[in-house]
XYZ file of C-alpha atoms in Angstrom:
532
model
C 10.250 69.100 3.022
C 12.146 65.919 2.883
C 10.437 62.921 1.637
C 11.627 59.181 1.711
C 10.152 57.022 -0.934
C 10.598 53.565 0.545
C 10.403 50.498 -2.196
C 8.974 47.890 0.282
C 10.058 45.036 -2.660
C 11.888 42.199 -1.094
C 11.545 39.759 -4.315
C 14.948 38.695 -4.840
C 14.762 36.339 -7.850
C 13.922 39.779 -10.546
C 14.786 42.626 -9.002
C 12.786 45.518 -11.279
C 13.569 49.012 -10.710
C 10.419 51.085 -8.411
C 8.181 52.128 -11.996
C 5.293 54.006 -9.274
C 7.999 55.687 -7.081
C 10.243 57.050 -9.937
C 6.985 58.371 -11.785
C 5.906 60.017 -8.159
C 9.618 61.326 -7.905
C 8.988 62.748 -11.373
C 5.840 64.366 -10.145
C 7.138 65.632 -6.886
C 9.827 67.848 -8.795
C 7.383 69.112 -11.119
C 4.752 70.172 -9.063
C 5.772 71.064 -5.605
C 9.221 72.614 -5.960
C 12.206 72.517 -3.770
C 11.406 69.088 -1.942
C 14.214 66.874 -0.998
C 13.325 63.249 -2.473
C 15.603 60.265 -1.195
C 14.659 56.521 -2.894
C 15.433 53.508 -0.937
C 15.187 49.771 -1.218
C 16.474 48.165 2.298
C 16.060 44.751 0.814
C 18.507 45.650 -2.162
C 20.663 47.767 0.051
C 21.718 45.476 2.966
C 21.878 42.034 4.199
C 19.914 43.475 6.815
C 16.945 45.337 5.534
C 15.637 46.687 9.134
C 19.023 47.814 10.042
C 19.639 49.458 6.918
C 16.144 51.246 6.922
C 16.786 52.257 10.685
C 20.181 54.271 9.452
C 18.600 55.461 6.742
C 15.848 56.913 8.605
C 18.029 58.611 11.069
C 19.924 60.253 8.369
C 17.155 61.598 6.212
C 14.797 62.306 8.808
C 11.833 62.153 6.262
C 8.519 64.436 6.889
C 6.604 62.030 4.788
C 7.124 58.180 3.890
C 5.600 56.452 0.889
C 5.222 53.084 1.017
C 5.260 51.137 -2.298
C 4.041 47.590 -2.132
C 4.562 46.208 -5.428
C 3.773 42.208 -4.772
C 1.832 39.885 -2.090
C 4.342 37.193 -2.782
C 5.921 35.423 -5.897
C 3.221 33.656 -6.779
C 5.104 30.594 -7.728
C 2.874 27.822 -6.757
C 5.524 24.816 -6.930
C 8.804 24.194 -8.152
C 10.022 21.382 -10.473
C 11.666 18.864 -8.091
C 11.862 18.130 -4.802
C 10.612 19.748 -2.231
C 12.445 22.096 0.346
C 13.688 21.114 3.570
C 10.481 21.288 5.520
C 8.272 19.583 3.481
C 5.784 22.667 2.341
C 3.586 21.648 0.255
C 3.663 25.017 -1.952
C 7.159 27.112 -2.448
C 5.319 30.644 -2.554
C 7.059 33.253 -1.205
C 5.158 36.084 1.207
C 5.876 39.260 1.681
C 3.803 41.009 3.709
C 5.773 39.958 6.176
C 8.740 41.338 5.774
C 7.156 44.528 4.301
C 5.561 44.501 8.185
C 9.112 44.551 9.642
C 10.186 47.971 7.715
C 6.974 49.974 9.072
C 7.781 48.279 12.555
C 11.244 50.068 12.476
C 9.161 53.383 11.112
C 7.129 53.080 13.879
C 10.545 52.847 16.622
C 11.963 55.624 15.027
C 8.932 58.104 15.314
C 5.675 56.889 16.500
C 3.842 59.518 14.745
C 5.926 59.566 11.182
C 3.759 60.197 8.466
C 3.346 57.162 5.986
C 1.372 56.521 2.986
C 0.909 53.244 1.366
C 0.192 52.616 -2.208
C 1.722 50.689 -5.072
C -0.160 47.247 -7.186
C 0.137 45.082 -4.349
C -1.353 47.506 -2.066
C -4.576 48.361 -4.228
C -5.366 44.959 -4.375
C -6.058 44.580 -0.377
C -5.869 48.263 0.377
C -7.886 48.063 3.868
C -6.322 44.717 4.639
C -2.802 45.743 4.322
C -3.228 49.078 6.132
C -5.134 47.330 9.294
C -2.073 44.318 8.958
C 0.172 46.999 9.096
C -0.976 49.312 11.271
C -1.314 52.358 9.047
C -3.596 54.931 8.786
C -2.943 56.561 4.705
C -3.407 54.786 1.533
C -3.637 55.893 -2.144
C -5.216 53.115 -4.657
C -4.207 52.857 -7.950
C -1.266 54.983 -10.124
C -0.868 57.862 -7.630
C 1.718 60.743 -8.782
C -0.565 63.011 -8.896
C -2.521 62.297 -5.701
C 0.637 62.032 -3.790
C 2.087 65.588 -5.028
C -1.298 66.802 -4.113
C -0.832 65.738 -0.798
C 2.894 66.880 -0.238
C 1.432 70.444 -1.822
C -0.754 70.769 0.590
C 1.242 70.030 3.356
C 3.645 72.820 3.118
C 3.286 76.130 3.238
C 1.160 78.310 2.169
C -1.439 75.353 2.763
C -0.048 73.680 5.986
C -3.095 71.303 5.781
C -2.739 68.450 7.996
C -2.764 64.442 6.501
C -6.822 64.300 8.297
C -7.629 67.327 6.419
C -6.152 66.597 2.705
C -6.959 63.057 2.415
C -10.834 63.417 2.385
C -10.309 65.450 -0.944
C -7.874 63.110 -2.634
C -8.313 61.148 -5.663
C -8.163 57.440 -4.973
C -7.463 57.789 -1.043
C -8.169 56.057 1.964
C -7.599 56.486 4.826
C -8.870 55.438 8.799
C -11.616 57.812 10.297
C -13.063 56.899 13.239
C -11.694 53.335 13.254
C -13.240 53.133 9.867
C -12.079 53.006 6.563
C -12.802 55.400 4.132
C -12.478 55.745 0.328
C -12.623 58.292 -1.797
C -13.460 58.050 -5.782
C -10.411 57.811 -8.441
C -9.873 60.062 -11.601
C -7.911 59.415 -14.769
C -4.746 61.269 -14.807
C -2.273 59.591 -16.710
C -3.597 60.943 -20.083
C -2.822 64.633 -18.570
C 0.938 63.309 -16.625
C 4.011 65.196 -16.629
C 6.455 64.256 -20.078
C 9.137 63.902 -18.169
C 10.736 59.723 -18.603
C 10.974 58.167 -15.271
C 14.545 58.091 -13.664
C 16.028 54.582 -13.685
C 18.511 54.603 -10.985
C 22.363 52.985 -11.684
C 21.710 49.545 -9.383
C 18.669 48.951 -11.695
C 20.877 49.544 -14.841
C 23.399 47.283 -13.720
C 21.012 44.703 -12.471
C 18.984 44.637 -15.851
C 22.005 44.226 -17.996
C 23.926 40.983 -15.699
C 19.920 39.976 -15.758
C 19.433 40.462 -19.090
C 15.637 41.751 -17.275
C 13.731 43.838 -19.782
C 12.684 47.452 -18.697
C 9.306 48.206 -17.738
C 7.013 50.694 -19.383
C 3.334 51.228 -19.370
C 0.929 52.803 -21.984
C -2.113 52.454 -19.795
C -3.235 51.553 -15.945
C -6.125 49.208 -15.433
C -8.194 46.405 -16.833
C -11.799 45.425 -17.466
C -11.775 41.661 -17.080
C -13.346 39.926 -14.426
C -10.593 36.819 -14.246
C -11.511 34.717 -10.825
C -8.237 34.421 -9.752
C -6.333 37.766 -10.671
C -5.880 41.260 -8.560
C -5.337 43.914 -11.422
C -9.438 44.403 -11.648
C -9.433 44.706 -8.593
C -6.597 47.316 -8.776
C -8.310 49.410 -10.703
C -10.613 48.993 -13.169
C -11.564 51.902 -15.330
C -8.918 51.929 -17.827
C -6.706 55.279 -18.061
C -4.436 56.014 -20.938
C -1.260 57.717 -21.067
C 0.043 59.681 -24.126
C 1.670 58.097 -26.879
C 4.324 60.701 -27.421
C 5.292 59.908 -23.706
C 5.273 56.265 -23.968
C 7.843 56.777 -27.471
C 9.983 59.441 -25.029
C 10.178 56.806 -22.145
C 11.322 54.165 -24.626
C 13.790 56.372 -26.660
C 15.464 57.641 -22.887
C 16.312 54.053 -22.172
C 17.694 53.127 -25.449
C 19.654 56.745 -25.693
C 20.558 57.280 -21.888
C 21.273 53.947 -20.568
C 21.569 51.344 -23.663
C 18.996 49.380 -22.222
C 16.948 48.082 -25.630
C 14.567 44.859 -24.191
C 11.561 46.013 -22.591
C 8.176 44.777 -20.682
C 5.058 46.889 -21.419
C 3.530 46.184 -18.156
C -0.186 46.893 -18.937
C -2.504 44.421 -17.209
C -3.665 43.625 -21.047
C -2.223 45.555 -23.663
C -4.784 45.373 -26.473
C -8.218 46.192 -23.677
C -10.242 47.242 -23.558
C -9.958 48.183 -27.302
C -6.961 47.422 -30.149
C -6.884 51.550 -30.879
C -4.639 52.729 -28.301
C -1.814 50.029 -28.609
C -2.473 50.064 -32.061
C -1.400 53.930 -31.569
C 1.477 52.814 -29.439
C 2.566 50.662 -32.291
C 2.791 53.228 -35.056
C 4.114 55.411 -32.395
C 7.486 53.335 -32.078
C 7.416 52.534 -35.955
C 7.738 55.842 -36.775
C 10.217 56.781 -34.330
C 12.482 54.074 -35.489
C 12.640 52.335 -32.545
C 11.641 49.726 -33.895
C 14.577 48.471 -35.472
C 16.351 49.258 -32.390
C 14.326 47.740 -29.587
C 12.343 44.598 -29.010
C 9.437 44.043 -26.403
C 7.010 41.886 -25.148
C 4.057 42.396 -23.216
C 0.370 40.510 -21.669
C -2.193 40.376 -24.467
C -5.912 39.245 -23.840
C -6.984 36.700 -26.616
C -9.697 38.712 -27.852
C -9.596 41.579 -29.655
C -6.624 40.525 -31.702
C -7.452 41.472 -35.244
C -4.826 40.461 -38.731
C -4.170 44.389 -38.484
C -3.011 44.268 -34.940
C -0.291 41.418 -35.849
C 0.691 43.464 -38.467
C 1.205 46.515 -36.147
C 2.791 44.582 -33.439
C 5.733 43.058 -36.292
C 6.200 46.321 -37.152
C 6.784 47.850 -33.453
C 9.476 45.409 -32.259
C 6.783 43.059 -30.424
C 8.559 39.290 -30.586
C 6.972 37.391 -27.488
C 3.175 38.793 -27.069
C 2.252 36.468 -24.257
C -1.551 35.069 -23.571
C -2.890 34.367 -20.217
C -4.855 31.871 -22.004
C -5.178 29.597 -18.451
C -7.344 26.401 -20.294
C -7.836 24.674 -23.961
C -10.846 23.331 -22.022
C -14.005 24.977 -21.887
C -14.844 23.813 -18.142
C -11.331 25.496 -17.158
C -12.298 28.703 -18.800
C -15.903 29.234 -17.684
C -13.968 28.394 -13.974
C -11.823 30.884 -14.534
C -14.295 33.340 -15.822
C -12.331 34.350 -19.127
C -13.950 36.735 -22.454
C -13.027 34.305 -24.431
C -13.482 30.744 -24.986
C -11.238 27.508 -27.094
C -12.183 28.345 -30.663
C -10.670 31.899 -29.844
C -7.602 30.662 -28.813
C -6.930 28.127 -31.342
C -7.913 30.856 -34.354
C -5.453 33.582 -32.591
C -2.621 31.313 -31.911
C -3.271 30.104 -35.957
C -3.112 33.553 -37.411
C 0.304 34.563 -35.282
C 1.793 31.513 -36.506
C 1.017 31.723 -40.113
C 1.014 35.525 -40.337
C 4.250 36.256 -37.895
C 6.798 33.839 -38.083
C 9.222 35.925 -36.240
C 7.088 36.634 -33.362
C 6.827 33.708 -30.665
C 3.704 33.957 -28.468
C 4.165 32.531 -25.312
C 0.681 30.778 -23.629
C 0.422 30.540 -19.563
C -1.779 27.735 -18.300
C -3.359 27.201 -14.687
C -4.119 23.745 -13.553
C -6.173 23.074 -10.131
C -8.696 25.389 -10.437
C -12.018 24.902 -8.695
C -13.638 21.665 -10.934
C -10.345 20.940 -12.654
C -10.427 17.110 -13.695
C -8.209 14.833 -14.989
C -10.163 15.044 -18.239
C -9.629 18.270 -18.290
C -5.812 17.793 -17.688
C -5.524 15.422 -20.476
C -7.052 17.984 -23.136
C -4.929 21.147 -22.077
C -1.172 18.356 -22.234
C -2.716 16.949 -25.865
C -3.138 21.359 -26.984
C 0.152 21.746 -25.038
C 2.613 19.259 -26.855
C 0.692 20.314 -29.997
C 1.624 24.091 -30.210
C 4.525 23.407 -28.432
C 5.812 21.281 -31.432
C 4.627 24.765 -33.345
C 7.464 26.853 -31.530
C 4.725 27.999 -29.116
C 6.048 28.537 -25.596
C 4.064 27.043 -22.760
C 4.446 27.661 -19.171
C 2.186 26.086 -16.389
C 1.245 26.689 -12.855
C 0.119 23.634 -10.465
C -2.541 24.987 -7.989
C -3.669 28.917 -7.736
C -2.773 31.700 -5.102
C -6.139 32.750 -3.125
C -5.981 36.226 -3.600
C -8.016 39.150 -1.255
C -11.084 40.275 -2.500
C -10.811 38.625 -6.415
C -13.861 36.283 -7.172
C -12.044 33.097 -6.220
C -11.143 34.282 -3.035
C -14.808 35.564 -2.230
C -15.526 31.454 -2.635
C -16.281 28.899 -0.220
C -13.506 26.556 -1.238
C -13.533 22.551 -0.484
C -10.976 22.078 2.180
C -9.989 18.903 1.033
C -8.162 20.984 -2.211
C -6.411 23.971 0.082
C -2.978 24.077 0.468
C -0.789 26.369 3.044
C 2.178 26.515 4.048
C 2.192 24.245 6.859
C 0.388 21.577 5.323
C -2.946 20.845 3.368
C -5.632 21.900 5.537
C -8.434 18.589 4.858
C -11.459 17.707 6.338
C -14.371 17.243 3.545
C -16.163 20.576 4.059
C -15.737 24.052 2.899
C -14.356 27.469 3.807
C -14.213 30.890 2.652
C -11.191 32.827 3.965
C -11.628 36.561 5.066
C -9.545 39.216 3.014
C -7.371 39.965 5.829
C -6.828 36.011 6.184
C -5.931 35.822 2.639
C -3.524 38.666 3.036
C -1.789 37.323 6.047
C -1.752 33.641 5.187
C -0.956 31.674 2.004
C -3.826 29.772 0.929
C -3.417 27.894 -2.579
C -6.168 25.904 -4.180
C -5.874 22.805 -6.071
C -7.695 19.716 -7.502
C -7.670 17.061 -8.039
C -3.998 16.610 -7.147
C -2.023 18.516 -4.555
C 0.519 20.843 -6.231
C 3.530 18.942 -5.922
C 1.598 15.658 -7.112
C 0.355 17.757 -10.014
C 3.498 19.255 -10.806
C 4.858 15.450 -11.192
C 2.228 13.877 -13.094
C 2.478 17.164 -15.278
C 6.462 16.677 -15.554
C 6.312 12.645 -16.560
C 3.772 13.986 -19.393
C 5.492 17.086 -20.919
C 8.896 17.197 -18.854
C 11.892 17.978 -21.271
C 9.890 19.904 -24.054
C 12.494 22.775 -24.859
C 9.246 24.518 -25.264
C 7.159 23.515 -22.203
C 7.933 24.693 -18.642
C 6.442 25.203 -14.825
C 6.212 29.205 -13.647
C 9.269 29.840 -11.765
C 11.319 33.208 -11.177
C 14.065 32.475 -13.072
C 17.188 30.315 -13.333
C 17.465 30.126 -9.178
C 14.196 30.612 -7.498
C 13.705 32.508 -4.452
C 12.263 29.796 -3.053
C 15.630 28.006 -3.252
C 18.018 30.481 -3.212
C 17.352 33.538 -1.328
C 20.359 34.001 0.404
C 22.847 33.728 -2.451
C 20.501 36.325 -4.429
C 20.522 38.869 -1.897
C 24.322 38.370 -1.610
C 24.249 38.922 -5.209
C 21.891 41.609 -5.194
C 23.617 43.443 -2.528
C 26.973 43.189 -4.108
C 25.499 44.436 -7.378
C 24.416 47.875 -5.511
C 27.837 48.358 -4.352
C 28.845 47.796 -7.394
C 26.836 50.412 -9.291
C 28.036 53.336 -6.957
C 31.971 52.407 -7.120
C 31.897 50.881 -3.746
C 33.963 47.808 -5.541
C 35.616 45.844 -2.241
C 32.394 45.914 -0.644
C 30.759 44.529 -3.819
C 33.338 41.796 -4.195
C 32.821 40.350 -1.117
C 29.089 39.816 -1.205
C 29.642 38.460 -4.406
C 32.317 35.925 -3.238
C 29.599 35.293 -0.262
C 26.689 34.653 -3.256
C 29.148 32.148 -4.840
C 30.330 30.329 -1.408
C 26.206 29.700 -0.623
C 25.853 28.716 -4.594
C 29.571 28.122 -6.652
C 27.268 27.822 -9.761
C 25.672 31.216 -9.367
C 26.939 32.221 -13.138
C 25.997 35.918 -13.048
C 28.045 36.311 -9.988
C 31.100 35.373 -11.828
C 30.311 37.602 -14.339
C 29.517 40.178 -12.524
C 33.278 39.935 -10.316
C 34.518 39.382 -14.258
C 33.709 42.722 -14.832
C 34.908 44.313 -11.852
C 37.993 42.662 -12.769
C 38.433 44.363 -15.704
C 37.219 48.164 -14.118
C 40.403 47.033 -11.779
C 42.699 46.273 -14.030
C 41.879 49.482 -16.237
């Protein structure tokens, strides 16, 4: 049984390793024995992504394909400055585009290959992506366990076909009939495998010229109800996993790969209760981790108790970060938060007074549904004011219409929706269809358009070494994707000894881009494994 585990990521600007696919990997080897597992990115691989995935296919010759689909798009709204050739109003990047292009070459090669979708992305449109892309098998939500189920049961003794093992999988869908089908999820990370997750030698490499922080979870889901966001609608009934396995993931990147800054990628690390993280906390204290690592993570602004901060200092925690979207009350009950300004102010207080080495970080949305210039003026005044604190701020102009979240289930006043092409006018409303919100990029914003917003917003707090817009890092993808595949690519080649290949696509990064730093360092260092 070969099986190809296809990373459908084409984000460019932070290229994390596959989390999902390595745990499923993991699983795979654990549970169904001899199987033949191959891991591919095309879009970190090659230039050409198709190509790549069309060789790769021919070589393997996979019995089953999974399908990880980790992002929509980059949800950057708009960029500081001007505008790209074009003229778009909004600088998001899709990808379900481009993910549509790999199962189009799946589909050349074999008509009939067996494919499963799944991955964050995925669960939050699972119907919509399968019917934009033409498949028939989904899993919703983390999946190791479903997915070894289902390779199980395809081989012998079982030999059950995908039509007859999907109806009794956790978390599936799948088409019947034309129809879509679901079937109900169960916890399973609180029984998984202790085994760390492989983090493959690009991703090392990448991480360290990056300086990106490693990704580890304690627990899947979250219990909000934000109006904007897709991880409720992900999953959410929250499942744990075991402390002693979150410490052994930790202690197997500091000990095996010297990797020591890390992400805990939990929708909301202290929901929907302070107990388990609180657990997680005197897990890595007494490990001693904690004087070796440092992390940061998504925190919800309520429950955050004095013990918490205490627990947090004492794990490694230096940058909890707060999706705190509004100081203003009519921004919060519009974006449906727990929580409203007193809580924000008294958290932000009792961080800064009780953990002066920690530095919370605060993420605003303007251009909500009802956002005012009012309201504008309060959240700048809280802005510069814990800004001034050492509290970093970062903003978004205008919101990403997600499938199926509450703000995409409104009608929405044309005159504030923003695509690609253009903004769409007229002075009535519209409520997009899930599919149409998976297929095109529809941004909200009032009472300015992004890019007006973004200006008015840079003449008030511009130059703050503390305030900034959302962007993916140094050169956005936006702006630079073809240097940062160059890069990207030449980093791969790189990793596996492949060093004139990798030099070239780095010299290629730095002829689109001369001030492309990491490339130099990155040819710096093969340099040096040349000269040794």
């Amino acid at each position: 049984m070969r099986v190809l585990l296809l990373y459908a990521n084409p984000h460019l600007a932070i290229p994390v390793s596959p989390y999902g696919l390595d745990t499923i990997n993991t699983a795979l080897q654990a549970r169904c024995g001899p199987v033949e597992v191959l891991t591919s990115n095309p879009f970190l691989e090659s230039v050409e992504p198709e190509a790549h995935l069309g060789a790769v296919l021919a070589y393997f010759e996979p019995d089953v394909i999974a399908i990880s689909i980790r992002n929509i798009d980059n949800a950057i709204v708009a960029l500081p400055g001007e505008p790209p050739p074009g003229g778009s109003p909004i600088d998001i990047v899709a990808y379900a585009p481009a993910i549509r292009e790999l199962t189009d070459v799946i589909k050349r090669w074999r008509a009939d290959a067996l494919c499963v979708a799944g991955g964050s992305g995925f669960t939050a449109c699972p119907a919509e992506f399968l019917r934009y892309l033409d498949l028939d098998y989904g899993l919703i939500g983390p999946a190791e366990s479903a997915f070894a189920q289902f390779v199980e049961a395809l081989r012998a003794p079982y030999s059950k076909t995908a039509e007859q093992i999907f109806p009794e999988l956790p978390g599936a869908i799948f088409r019947d009939k034309g129809v879509f089908r679901r079937t109900p999820s169960r916890p399973t990370l609180g029984t998984e495998i202790s085994a760390p997750p492989r983090l493959a030698p690009e991703y090392q490499l990448l991480y360290r010229l990056r300086h990106i922080p490693v990704a580890v979870r304690t627990k899947a889901g979250c219990p909000l109800r934000c109006a904007y966001c897709t991880d409720p609608v992900n999953q959410l009934r929250s499942d744990r996993r075991s402390v002693g396995n979150v410490v052994a993931d930790l202690r197997h990147h500091v000990e095996d790969h010297g990797l020591r800054r890390f992400h805990i990628a939990d929708a909301e690390l202290n929901l929907p209760y302070e107990d388990h993280l609180r657990r997680v906390c005197a897990g890595i204290r007494d490990s001693g981790l904690a004087e070796q690592i440092s992390w940061r993570g998504y925190f919800n602004i309520t429950p955050f108790s004095d013990e918490l901060i205490d627990a947090l200092v004492a794990a490694g925690c230096d940058a909890p970060s707060f999706a705190v979207d509004s100081f203003h009350e009519l921004g919060l009950r519009a974006h449906q938060k727990n929580f409203r300004a007193r809580h924000v102010h008294d958290v932000l207080n009792r961080l800064l007074s009780r953990a002066p080495g920690i530095i919370p970080e605060v993420c605003l949305l303007f251009g909500g549904p009802g956002e005012t210039m009012s309201g504008i003026e309060a959240n700048i005044h809280w802005m510069l004011r814990y800004a001034e604190r050492g509290v970093r701020i970062a903003y978004s102009c205008g919101l990403r219409v997600y499938p199926n979240t509450p703000l995409g289930r409104q009608t929405l006043g044309t005159a504030h929706v923003y695509l690609p092409s253009g903004p769409l006018g007229g002075r009535g409303g519209r409520r997009f269809t899930p599919d149409e919100l998976l297929r095109e990029t529809v941004v909200h914003c009032e009472p300015l358009s992004p890019r007006e917003l973004a200006h008015y917003l840079e003449q008030r707090v511009g130059g703050h070494p503390n305030i900034a817009t959302f962007t993916d890092g140094q050169w956005p993808e936006a702006r630079h994707s073809a240097e940062l595949r160059l890069f990207n690519v030449g980093v791969h080649r790189m990793a596996y000894g492949k060093f004139d290949a990798a030099r070239d696509h780095l010299y290629a990064a730095l002829q689109k881009n001369p001030e492309l730093s990491v490339a130099h360092t990155a040819i710096e260092i093969l340099d040096g494994l040349n000269s040794n």
